[in-house]
Coordinates of C-alpha atoms in Angstrom, one line a residue:
M1 CA 7.8 -51.0 -22.2
T2 CA 4.5 -52.6 -22.7
R3 CA 1.2 -50.6 -23.5
K4 CA -0.1 -51.4 -19.9
E5 CA 3.4 -50.1 -18.6
K6 CA 2.8 -47.0 -20.7
A7 CA -0.8 -46.5 -19.4
E8 CA 0.3 -46.9 -16.0
F9 CA 3.4 -44.4 -16.1
V10 CA 0.8 -41.9 -18.0
V11 CA -1.7 -42.0 -15.1
E12 CA 1.0 -41.7 -12.5
E13 CA 2.6 -38.7 -14.1
L14 CA -0.6 -36.9 -15.0
E15 CA -2.0 -37.4 -11.7
K16 CA 1.4 -35.6 -10.3
L17 CA 0.6 -32.8 -12.7
Y18 CA -2.9 -32.4 -12.7
P19 CA -4.4 -33.7 -9.2
E20 CA -7.4 -31.3 -9.8
T21 CA -9.4 -31.4 -13.3
P22 CA -11.6 -28.4 -13.3
V23 CA -14.1 -28.5 -16.6
P24 CA -12.6 -25.9 -19.0
L25 CA -15.8 -24.8 -20.2
D26 CA -17.7 -22.4 -17.9
H27 CA -21.4 -23.7 -17.3
T28 CA -23.9 -23.8 -14.4
D29 CA -25.9 -26.8 -15.4
E30 CA -26.4 -29.8 -17.9
Y31 CA -28.1 -27.4 -20.5
T32 CA -25.2 -24.6 -20.2
L33 CA -22.7 -27.2 -20.7
L34 CA -24.1 -28.8 -23.7
I35 CA -24.3 -25.5 -25.5
A36 CA -20.8 -24.9 -24.3
V37 CA -19.3 -28.1 -25.7
L38 CA -21.4 -27.7 -29.1
L39 CA -19.7 -24.2 -29.3
S40 CA -16.5 -25.6 -29.0
A41 CA -16.2 -27.9 -32.1
Q42 CA -13.4 -26.1 -34.2
C43 CA -12.9 -23.4 -31.5
T44 CA -11.0 -22.8 -28.6
D45 CA -12.7 -23.2 -25.0
E46 CA -10.9 -19.7 -24.2
R47 CA -12.9 -18.2 -26.9
V48 CA -16.3 -20.1 -26.0
N49 CA -15.9 -19.0 -22.5
Q50 CA -15.8 -15.3 -23.7
I51 CA -18.7 -15.9 -25.8
T52 CA -21.3 -18.0 -23.5
P53 CA -22.0 -15.1 -21.0
K54 CA -23.4 -13.1 -23.7
L55 CA -25.6 -15.9 -24.9
F56 CA -26.7 -17.0 -21.4
A57 CA -27.5 -13.7 -20.4
K58 CA -29.8 -13.6 -22.9
A59 CA -30.9 -17.3 -22.5
N60 CA -29.7 -20.0 -20.3
N61 CA -32.4 -22.5 -20.7
P62 CA -34.3 -24.0 -23.6
A63 CA -37.4 -22.1 -23.1
D64 CA -35.7 -18.8 -23.1
M65 CA -33.4 -19.9 -26.1
V66 CA -36.3 -20.9 -28.4
K67 CA -37.6 -17.1 -27.7
L68 CA -34.6 -16.1 -29.5
D69 CA -34.6 -16.3 -33.4
V70 CA -31.7 -18.1 -35.1
E71 CA -30.5 -14.9 -36.6
E72 CA -29.8 -13.3 -33.0
I73 CA -28.1 -16.4 -31.5
R74 CA -25.9 -16.6 -34.6
E75 CA -24.8 -13.0 -34.2
I76 CA -23.7 -13.7 -30.6
I77 CA -21.8 -17.0 -31.4
K78 CA -20.2 -15.8 -34.5
P79 CA -16.5 -15.6 -33.2
C80 CA -16.9 -19.2 -32.5
G81 CA -17.0 -20.1 -36.0
L82 CA -19.4 -22.2 -37.9
S83 CA -22.2 -19.9 -36.6
P84 CA -25.0 -20.7 -39.2
R85 CA -24.8 -24.3 -38.4
K86 CA -24.4 -23.9 -34.4
S87 CA -27.2 -21.4 -34.1
K88 CA -29.6 -23.7 -35.8
A89 CA -28.7 -26.6 -34.1
I90 CA -28.7 -24.6 -30.4
Y91 CA -32.3 -23.5 -31.7
D92 CA -33.4 -26.7 -32.9
L93 CA -32.3 -28.8 -30.0
S94 CA -33.8 -26.4 -27.4
H95 CA -36.9 -26.9 -29.3
I96 CA -36.6 -30.8 -29.0
L97 CA -35.5 -30.9 -25.2
L98 CA -38.9 -29.0 -24.5
D99 CA -41.0 -31.4 -26.7
K100 CA -39.4 -34.7 -26.0
H101 CA -37.7 -34.1 -22.7
Q102 CA -39.5 -32.0 -20.5
G103 CA -37.1 -29.0 -20.7
T104 CA -33.9 -31.0 -19.4
V105 CA -31.1 -32.8 -20.9
P106 CA -31.3 -36.4 -21.6
Q107 CA -29.1 -38.7 -19.6
S108 CA -28.1 -41.1 -22.0
F109 CA -25.9 -41.3 -25.0
E110 CA -28.4 -42.2 -27.5
A111 CA -30.8 -39.6 -26.7
L112 CA -27.9 -36.8 -26.8
E113 CA -26.7 -38.1 -30.1
E114 CA -30.1 -37.9 -31.7
L115 CA -30.0 -34.0 -30.7
P116 CA -29.1 -31.8 -33.7
G117 CA -25.5 -30.6 -33.7
V118 CA -24.7 -33.4 -31.0
G119 CA -22.1 -36.1 -32.1
H120 CA -20.5 -38.9 -30.2
K121 CA -17.8 -36.5 -28.6
T122 CA -20.1 -33.9 -27.5
A123 CA -22.5 -36.4 -26.1
S124 CA -19.3 -38.2 -24.3
V125 CA -18.2 -34.8 -22.6
V126 CA -21.9 -34.1 -21.5
M127 CA -22.5 -37.5 -20.0
A128 CA -19.0 -37.7 -18.4
Q129 CA -18.8 -34.2 -16.5
A130 CA -22.4 -33.5 -16.4
F131 CA -24.0 -36.8 -15.2
G132 CA -20.6 -38.5 -14.1
V133 CA -21.2 -41.5 -16.2
P134 CA -17.7 -43.0 -17.5
A135 CA -16.9 -41.9 -21.0
F136 CA -13.6 -41.0 -22.8
P137 CA -14.3 -38.2 -25.3
V138 CA -11.3 -37.9 -27.8
D139 CA -10.6 -34.4 -28.9
T140 CA -7.6 -33.5 -31.0
H141 CA -5.2 -33.3 -27.8
I142 CA -6.0 -36.9 -27.0
H143 CA -5.8 -38.3 -30.5
R144 CA -2.4 -36.7 -31.0
L145 CA -0.8 -38.0 -27.4
M146 CA -2.3 -41.4 -27.6
Y147 CA -0.6 -41.6 -31.0
R148 CA 2.6 -40.3 -29.8
W149 CA 2.7 -42.4 -26.9
G150 CA 2.3 -45.7 -28.9
L151 CA -0.9 -46.3 -27.2
T152 CA -3.1 -46.3 -30.5
N153 CA -2.4 -46.7 -34.0
G154 CA -4.3 -43.4 -34.5
K155 CA -6.5 -44.5 -37.6
N156 CA -9.1 -42.4 -36.6
V157 CA -10.9 -40.9 -33.5
D158 CA -13.1 -44.0 -32.9
Q159 CA -10.3 -46.3 -32.7
T160 CA -8.4 -44.1 -30.3
E161 CA -11.5 -44.1 -27.8
K162 CA -11.6 -47.7 -28.0
D163 CA -7.9 -48.0 -27.5
A164 CA -8.1 -45.6 -24.6
K165 CA -11.0 -47.5 -23.0
K166 CA -9.2 -50.8 -23.2
I167 CA -5.7 -49.6 -21.7
F168 CA -7.0 -47.3 -18.8
P169 CA -9.1 -48.4 -16.0
K170 CA -12.8 -47.1 -16.6
E171 CA -12.8 -45.3 -13.0
L172 CA -10.2 -43.1 -14.1
W173 CA -11.5 -42.2 -17.8
N174 CA -13.6 -38.9 -16.8
K175 CA -10.4 -37.4 -15.0
L176 CA -8.0 -38.8 -17.2
H177 CA -9.5 -37.5 -20.5
L178 CA -9.0 -34.0 -19.0
Q179 CA -5.7 -34.5 -17.7
I180 CA -4.4 -35.9 -21.3
I181 CA -5.9 -32.5 -22.8
F182 CA -4.2 -30.2 -20.0
Y183 CA -1.1 -31.9 -20.7
G184 CA -1.3 -31.7 -24.6
R185 CA -1.7 -28.0 -24.3
E186 CA 1.0 -27.5 -21.9
Y187 CA 3.7 -29.7 -22.6
S188 CA 2.8 -31.6 -26.0
P189 CA 1.3 -29.0 -28.6
A190 CA 0.6 -30.3 -32.1
R191 CA 3.4 -27.7 -33.6
S192 CA 7.1 -27.8 -32.7
P193 CA 7.0 -30.1 -29.7
K194 CA 10.3 -29.8 -27.5
L195 CA 12.4 -32.4 -26.0
D196 CA 13.3 -30.7 -23.0
K197 CA 9.4 -30.3 -22.3
D198 CA 7.3 -33.0 -23.4
Y199 CA 8.7 -35.3 -21.0
I200 CA 6.1 -38.3 -21.2
T201 CA 6.3 -38.5 -25.0
V202 CA 10.4 -38.5 -24.6
A203 CA 9.7 -41.3 -22.0
I204 CA 7.7 -43.5 -23.9
G205 CA 6.9 -42.1 -27.4
R206 CA 7.3 -43.7 -30.4
K207 CA 10.7 -43.5 -32.3
S208 CA 9.2 -41.9 -35.7
V209 CA 7.5 -39.2 -33.7
L210 CA 10.6 -38.4 -31.5
K211 CA 12.9 -37.7 -34.4
D212 CA 10.7 -34.5 -35.3
Y213 CA 11.4 -33.2 -32.0
K214 CA 14.0 -30.3 -31.3

């Protein structure tokens, strides 16, 4: 199967499995999505969704967030991990949104990536899910599956993103990146993947990967 044929197969199968793709992080607007995505670094979406209601009850906009101090934010978000860095980033970026962007989340990759704690992946998620701009955020699930399926050499996430954007149609990116994440969680985990469950990898996966399947 060529890469193009593999990509078509992936799109077809994932559309059957996940015709609907709700955003996994609970949020009410661009700002709360940005904060939730920032918190999700090295933390599960499930845990973020347990923490954000407590944080957003106190501050769900930049003006209220800067009224809290960093220590107060840190205490709430501690279960998400990396709390010293994340709490400072949330406080500082809220100030910048007020000072430079009239309190709104900017709608460009460049402006988002200038914010503290916001890397390319976080910016891509916000652009895709808040503003509907085509993006292909690569998380660990996507990086793993793109390699398992022989669609990238998997050198790093930047290369995986470039390869994904080359082989999948632009109009599918925003939905497809979520579909791949859902598939990775449900069918193709990082540890102990199963031959009888991970049927896409069985159909198109690298032989070197499949030999480790049970």
